[in-house]
PDB file of C-alpha atoms in Angstrom:
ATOM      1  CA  UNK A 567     -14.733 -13.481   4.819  1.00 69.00           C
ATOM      2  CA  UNK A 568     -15.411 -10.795   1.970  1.00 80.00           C
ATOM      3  CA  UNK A 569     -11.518  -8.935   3.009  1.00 95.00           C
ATOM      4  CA  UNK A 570     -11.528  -5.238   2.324  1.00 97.00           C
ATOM      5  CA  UNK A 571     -14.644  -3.922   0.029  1.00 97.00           C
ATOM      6  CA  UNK A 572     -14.829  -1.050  -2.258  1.00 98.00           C
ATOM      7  CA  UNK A 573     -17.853   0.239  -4.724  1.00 97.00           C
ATOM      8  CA  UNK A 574     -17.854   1.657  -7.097  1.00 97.00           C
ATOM      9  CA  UNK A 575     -15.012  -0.303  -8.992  1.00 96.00           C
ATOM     10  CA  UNK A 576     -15.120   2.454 -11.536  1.00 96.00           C
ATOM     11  CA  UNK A 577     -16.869   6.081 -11.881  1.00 96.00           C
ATOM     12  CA  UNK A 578     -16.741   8.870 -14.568  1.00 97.00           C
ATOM     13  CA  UNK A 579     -17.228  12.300 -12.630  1.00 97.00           C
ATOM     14  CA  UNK A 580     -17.396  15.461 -14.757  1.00 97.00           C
ATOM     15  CA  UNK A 581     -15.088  18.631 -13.063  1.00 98.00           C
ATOM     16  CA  UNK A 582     -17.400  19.805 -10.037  1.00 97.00           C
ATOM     17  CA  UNK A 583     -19.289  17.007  -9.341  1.00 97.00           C
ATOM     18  CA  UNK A 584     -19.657  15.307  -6.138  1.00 96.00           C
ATOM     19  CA  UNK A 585     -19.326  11.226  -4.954  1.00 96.00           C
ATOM     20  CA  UNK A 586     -18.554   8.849  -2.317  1.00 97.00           C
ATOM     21  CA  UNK A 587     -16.298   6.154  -2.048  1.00 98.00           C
ATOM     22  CA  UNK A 588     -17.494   3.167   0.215  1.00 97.00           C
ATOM     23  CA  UNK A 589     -14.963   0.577   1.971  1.00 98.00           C
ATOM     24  CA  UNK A 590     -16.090  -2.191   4.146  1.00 98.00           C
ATOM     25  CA  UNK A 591     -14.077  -4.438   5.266  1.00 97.00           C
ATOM     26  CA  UNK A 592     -15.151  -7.516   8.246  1.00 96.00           C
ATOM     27  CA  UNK A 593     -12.211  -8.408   9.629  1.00 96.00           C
ATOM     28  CA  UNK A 594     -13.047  -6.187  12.798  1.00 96.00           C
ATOM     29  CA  UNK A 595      -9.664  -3.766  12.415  1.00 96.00           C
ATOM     30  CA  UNK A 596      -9.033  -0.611  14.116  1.00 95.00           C
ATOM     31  CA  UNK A 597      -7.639   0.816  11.344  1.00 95.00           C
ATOM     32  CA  UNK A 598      -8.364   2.138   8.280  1.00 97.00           C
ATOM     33  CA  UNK A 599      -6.900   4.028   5.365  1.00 97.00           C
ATOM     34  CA  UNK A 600      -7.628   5.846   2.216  1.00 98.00           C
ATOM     35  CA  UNK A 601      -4.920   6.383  -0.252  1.00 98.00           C
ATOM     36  CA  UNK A 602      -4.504   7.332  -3.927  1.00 98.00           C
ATOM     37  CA  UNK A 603      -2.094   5.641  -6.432  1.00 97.00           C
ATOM     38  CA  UNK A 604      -0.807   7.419  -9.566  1.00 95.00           C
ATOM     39  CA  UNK A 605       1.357   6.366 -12.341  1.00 89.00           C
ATOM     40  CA  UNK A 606       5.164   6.936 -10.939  1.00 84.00           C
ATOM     41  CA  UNK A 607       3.837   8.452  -7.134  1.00 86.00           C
ATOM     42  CA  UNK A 608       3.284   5.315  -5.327  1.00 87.00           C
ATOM     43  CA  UNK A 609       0.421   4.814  -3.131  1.00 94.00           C
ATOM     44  CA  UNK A 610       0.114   8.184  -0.886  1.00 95.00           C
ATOM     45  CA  UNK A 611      -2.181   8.116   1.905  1.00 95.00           C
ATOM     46  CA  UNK A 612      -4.773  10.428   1.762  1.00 97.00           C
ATOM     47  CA  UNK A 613      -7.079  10.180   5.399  1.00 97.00           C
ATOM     48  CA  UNK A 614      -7.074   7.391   7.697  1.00 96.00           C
ATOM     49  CA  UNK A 615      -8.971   6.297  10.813  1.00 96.00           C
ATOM     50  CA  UNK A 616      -7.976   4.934  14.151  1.00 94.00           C
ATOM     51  CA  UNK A 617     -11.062   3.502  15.186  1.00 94.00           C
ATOM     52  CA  UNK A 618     -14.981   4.254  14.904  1.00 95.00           C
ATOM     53  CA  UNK A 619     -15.793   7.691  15.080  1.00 95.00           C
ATOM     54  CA  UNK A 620     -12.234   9.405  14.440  1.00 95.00           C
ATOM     55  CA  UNK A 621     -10.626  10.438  11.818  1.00 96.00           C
ATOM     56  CA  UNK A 622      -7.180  12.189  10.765  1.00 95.00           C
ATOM     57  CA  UNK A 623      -5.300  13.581   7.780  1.00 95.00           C
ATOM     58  CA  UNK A 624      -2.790  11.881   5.881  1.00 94.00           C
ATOM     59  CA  UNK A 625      -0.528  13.669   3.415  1.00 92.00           C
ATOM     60  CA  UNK A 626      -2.914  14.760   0.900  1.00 96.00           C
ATOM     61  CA  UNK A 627      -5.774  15.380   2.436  1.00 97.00           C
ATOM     62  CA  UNK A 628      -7.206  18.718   0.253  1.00 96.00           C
ATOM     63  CA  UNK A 629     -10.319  18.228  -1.611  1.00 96.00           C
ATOM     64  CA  UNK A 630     -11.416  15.131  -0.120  1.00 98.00           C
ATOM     65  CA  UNK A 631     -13.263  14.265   3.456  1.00 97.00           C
ATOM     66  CA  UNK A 632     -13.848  10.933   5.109  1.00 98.00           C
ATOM     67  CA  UNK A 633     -16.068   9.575   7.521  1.00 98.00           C
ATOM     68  CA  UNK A 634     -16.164   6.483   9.672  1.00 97.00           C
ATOM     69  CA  UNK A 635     -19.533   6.442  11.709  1.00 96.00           C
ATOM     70  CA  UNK A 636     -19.194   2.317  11.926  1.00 96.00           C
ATOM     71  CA  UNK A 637     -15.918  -0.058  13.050  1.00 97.00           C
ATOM     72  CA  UNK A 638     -16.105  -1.766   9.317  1.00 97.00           C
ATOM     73  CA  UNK A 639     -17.293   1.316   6.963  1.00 98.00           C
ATOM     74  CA  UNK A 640     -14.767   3.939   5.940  1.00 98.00           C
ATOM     75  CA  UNK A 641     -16.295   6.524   3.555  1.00 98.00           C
ATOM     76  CA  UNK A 642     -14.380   8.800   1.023  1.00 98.00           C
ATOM     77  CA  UNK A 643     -16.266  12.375   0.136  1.00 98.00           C
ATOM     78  CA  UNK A 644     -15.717  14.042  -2.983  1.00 96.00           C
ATOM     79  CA  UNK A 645     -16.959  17.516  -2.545  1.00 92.00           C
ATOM     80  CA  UNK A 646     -16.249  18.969  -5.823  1.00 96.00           C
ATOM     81  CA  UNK A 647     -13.997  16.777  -8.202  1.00 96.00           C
ATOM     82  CA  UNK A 648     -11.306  18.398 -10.074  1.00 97.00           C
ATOM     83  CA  UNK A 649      -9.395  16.658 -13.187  1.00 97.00           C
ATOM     84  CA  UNK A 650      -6.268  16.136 -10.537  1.00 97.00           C
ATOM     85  CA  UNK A 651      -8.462  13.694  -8.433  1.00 98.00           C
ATOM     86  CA  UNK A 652      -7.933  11.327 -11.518  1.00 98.00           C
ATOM     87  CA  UNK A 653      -6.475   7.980  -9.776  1.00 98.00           C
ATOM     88  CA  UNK A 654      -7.083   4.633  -8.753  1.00 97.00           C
ATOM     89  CA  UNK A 655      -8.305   5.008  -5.145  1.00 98.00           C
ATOM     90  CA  UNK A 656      -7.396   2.010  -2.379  1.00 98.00           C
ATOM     91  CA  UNK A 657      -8.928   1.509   0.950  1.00 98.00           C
ATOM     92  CA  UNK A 658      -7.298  -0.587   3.214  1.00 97.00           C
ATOM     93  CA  UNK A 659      -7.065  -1.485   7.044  1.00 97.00           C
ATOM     94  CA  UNK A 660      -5.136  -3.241   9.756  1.00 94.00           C
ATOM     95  CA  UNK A 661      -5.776  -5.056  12.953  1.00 92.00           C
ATOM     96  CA  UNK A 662      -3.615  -2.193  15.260  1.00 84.00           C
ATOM     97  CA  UNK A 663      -1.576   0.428  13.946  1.00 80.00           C
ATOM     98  CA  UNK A 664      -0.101   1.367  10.828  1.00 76.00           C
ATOM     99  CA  UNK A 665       2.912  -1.032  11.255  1.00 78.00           C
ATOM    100  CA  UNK A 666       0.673  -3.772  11.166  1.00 83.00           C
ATOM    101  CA  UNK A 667      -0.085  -5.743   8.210  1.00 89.00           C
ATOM    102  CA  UNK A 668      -2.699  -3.861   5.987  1.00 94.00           C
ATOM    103  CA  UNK A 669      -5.178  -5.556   4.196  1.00 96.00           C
ATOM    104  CA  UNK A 670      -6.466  -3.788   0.627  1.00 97.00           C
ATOM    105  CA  UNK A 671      -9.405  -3.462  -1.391  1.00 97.00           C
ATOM    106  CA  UNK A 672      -9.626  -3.710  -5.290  1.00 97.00           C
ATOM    107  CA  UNK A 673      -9.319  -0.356  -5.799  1.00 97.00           C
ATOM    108  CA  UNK A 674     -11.766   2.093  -7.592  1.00 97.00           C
ATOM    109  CA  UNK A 675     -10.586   4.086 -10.995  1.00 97.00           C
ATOM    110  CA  UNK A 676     -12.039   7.389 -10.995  1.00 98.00           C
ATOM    111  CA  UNK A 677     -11.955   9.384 -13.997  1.00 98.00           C
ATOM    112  CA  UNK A 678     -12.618  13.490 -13.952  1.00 97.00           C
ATOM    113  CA  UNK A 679     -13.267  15.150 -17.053  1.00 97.00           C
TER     114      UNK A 679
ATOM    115  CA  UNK B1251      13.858  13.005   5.391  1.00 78.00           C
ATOM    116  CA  UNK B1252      12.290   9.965   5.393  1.00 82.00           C
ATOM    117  CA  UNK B1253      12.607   8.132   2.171  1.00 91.00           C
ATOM    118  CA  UNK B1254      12.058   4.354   0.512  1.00 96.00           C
ATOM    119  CA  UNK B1255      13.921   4.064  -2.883  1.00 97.00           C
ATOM    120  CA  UNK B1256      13.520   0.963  -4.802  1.00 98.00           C
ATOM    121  CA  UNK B1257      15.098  -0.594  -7.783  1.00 97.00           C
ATOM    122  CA  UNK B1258      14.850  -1.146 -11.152  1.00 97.00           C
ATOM    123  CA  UNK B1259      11.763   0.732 -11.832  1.00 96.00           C
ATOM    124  CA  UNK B1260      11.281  -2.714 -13.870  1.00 97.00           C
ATOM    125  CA  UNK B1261      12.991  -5.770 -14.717  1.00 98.00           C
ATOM    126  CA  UNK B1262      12.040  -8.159 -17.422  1.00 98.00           C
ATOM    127  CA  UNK B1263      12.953 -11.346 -17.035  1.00 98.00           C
ATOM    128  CA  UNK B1264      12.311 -14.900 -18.832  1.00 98.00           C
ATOM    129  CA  UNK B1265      10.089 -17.700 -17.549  1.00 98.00           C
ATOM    130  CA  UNK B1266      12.218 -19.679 -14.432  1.00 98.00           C
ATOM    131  CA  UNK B1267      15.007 -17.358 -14.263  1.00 98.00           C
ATOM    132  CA  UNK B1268      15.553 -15.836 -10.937  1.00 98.00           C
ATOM    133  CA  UNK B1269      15.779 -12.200  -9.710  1.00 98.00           C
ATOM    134  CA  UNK B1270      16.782  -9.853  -7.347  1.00 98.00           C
ATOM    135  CA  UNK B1271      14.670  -6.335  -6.301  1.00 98.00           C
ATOM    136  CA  UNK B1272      16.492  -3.860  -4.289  1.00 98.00           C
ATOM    137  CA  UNK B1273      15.114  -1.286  -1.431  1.00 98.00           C
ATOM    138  CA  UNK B1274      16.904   0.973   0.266  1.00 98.00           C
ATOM    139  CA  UNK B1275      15.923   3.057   2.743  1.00 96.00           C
ATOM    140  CA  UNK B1276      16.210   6.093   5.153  1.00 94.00           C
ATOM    141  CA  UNK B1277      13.587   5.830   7.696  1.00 88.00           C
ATOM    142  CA  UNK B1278      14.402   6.652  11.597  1.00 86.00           C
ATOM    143  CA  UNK B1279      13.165   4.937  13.875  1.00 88.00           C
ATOM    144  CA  UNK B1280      12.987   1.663  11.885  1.00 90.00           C
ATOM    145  CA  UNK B1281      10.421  -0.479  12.960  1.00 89.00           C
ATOM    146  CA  UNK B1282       9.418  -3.116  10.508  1.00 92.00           C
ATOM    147  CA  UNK B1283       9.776  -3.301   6.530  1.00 95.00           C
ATOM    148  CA  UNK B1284       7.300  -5.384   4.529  1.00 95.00           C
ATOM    149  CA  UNK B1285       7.201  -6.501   0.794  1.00 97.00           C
ATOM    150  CA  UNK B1286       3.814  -5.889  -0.901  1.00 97.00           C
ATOM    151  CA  UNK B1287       2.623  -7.604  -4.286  1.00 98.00           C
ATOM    152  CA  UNK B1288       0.373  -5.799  -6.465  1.00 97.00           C
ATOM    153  CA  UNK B1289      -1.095  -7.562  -9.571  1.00 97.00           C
ATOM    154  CA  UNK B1290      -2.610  -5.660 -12.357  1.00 94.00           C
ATOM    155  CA  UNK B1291      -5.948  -3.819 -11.405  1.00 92.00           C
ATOM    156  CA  UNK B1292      -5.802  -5.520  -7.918  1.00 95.00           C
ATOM    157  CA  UNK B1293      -4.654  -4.061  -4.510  1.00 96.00           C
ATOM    158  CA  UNK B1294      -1.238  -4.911  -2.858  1.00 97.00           C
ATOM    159  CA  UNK B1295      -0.843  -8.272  -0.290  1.00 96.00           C
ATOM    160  CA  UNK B1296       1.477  -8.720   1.786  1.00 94.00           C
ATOM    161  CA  UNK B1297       4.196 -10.848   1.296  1.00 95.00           C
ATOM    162  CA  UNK B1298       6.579 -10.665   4.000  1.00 93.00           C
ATOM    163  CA  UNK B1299       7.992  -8.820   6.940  1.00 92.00           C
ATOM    164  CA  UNK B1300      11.221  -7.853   8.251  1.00 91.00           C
ATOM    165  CA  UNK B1301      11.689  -6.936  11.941  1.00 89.00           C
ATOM    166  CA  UNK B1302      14.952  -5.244  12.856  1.00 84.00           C
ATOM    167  CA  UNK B1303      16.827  -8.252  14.287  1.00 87.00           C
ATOM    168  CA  UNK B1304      15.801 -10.596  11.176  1.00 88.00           C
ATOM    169  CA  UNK B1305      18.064 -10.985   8.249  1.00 91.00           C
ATOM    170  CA  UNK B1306      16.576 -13.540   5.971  1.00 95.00           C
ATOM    171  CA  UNK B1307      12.754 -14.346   5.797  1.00 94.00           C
ATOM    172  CA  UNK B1308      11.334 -16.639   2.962  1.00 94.00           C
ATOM    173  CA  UNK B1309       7.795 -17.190   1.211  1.00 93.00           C
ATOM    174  CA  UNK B1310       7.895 -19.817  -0.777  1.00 95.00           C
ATOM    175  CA  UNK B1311       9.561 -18.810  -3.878  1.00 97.00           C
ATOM    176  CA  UNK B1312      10.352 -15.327  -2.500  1.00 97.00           C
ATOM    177  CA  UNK B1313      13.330 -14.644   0.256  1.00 97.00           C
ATOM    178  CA  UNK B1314      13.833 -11.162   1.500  1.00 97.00           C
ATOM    179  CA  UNK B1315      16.696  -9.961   3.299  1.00 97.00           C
ATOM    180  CA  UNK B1316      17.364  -7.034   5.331  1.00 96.00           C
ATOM    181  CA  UNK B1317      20.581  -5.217   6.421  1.00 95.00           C
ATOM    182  CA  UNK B1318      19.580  -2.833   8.545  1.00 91.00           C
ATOM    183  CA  UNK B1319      23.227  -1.377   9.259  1.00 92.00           C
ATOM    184  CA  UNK B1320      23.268  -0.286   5.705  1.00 95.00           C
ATOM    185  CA  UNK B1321      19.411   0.391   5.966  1.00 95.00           C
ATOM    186  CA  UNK B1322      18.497  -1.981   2.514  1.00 96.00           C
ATOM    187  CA  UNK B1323      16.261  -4.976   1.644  1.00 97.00           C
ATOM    188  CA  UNK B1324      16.176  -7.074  -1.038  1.00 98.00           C
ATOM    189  CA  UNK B1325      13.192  -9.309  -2.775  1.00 98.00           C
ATOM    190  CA  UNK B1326      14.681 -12.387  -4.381  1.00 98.00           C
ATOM    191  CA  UNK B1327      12.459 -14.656  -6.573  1.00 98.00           C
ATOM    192  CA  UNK B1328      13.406 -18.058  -7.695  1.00 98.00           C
ATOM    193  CA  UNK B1329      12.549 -20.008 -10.899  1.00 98.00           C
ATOM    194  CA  UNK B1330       9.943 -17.053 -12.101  1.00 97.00           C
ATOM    195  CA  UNK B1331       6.385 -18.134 -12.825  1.00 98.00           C
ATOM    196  CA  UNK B1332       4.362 -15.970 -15.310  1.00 98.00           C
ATOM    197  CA  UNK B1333       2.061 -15.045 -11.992  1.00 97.00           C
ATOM    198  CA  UNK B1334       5.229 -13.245 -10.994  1.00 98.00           C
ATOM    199  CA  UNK B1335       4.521 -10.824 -13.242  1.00 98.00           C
ATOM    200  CA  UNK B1336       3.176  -7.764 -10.991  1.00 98.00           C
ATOM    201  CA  UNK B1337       4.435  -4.691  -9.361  1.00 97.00           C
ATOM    202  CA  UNK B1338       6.181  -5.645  -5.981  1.00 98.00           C
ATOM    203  CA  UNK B1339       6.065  -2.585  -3.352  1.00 98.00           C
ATOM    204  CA  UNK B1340       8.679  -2.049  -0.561  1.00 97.00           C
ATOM    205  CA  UNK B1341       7.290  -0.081   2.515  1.00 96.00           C
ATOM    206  CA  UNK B1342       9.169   0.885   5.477  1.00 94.00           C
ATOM    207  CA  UNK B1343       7.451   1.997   9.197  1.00 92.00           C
ATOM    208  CA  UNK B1344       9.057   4.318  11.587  1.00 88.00           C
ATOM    209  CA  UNK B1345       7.770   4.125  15.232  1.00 81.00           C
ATOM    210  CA  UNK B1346       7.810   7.754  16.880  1.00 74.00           C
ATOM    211  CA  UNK B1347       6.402   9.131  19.639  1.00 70.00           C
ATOM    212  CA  UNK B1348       3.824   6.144  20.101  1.00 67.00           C
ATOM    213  CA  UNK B1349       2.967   7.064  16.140  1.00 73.00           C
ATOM    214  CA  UNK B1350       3.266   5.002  13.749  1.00 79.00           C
ATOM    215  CA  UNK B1351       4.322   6.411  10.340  1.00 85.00           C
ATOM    216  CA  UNK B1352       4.549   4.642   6.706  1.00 88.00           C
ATOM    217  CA  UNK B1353       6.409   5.121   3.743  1.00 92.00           C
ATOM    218  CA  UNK B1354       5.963   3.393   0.598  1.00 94.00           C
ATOM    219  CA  UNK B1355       8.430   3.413  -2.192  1.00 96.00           C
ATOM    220  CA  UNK B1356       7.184   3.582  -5.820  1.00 96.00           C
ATOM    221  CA  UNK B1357       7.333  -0.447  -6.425  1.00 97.00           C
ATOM    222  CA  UNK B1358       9.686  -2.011  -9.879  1.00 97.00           C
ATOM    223  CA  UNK B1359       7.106  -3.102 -11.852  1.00 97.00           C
ATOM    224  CA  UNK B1360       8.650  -6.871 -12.953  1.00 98.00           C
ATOM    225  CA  UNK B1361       7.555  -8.887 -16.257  1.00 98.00           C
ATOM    226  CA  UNK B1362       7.975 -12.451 -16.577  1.00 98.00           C
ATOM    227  CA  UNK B1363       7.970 -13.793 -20.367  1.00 97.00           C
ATOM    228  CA  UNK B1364       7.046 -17.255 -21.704  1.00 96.00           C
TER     229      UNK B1364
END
């Protein structure tokens, strides 16, 4: 088993420019979560899902959207990137709810300039 | 308010000494607390967990305890390997309402030396 997935590992966007972030994971969880990590913030969950098809905010949702059209795909949408999305981005999930063990991907450095 | 404090921010600490991280934490309804471990450029793992009528849990090298009547954890690691070295993450969940909510304290970023 492959875990939690993410791609790209790393991406250079330039202010206004658009992306998505792709997590897969095939462990067949309920769950699954976006966050964002900064230096001295912690990891701060951004959207998250609780099961194919639905989706809800986290607590800093602005600027980004999310989509989960399939059980083990959880997409992140960058509309318009702005030099404050700058962070290491981690998707994770979990079998049942959020008190459950998650299970995280490598992570994904984005860079705005 | 709902909080997770941890402590140091980071520790150094020489090859096969032992140490002790510290979480403390204000979350209502407690419902679990879990250690994360979160090597350089890689995502946290779980490393244990900590239901409200368990005091000491162990991992091999690592042993976390939990005092929930003064609402703090601690992470201790014995005889320090240089794989050690990584940012260790203490997050508490609060059941409410059928919802389950998480809250992550900032990690203490530990260094072990040769």
């Amino acid at each position: 088993n492959a875990g939690v997935t993410q791609t790209p590992k790393f991406r250079v966007l330039k202010t206004g420019q658009s992306m998505t972030l792709l997590c897969a994971q095939d462990m067949n969880h309920e769950y699954m979560y976006w966050y964002r990590q900064d230096p001295g913030m912690g990891l701060r969950l951004i959207h998250y899902s609780v099961g194919e098809g639905t989706t809800a905010k986290g607590e800093v949702p602005d600027g980004y959207n999310v989509s989960r059209l399939k059980k083990q795909n959880f997409l992140l949408g960058l509309e318009s990137a702005a030099p404050s999305q700058t962070s290491v981005y981690f998707c994770a999930s979990s079998y049942h709810t959020r008190a459950y063990e998650q299970y995280f991907g490598p992570g994904t450095r984005l860079t705005v300039t | 308010k709902n909080q997770v404090e941890q402590s140091p921010q980071s520790l150094i600490i020489l090859e096969g000494k032992n140490c002790t991280l510290q979480c403390n934490y204000t979350v209502s309804p407690f419902s679990n607390l879990r250690w994360y471990k979160q090597d350089t450029g890689r995502g946290p793992v779980s490393l244990t967990i900590m239901t409200f009528s368990e005091n000491t849990k162990s991992n091999g090298r690592y042993t976390a305890t939990l005092d929930a009547d003064t609402k703090q954890s601690s992470l201790h690691i014995t005889a320090s390997q240089l794989s050690d070295s990584a940012s260790y993450i203490c997050v508490v969940s609060a059941t409410m309402n059928r919802d389950d909510k998480i809250i992550f304290g900032k990690g203490t970023r530990l260094h072990i030396l040769p």
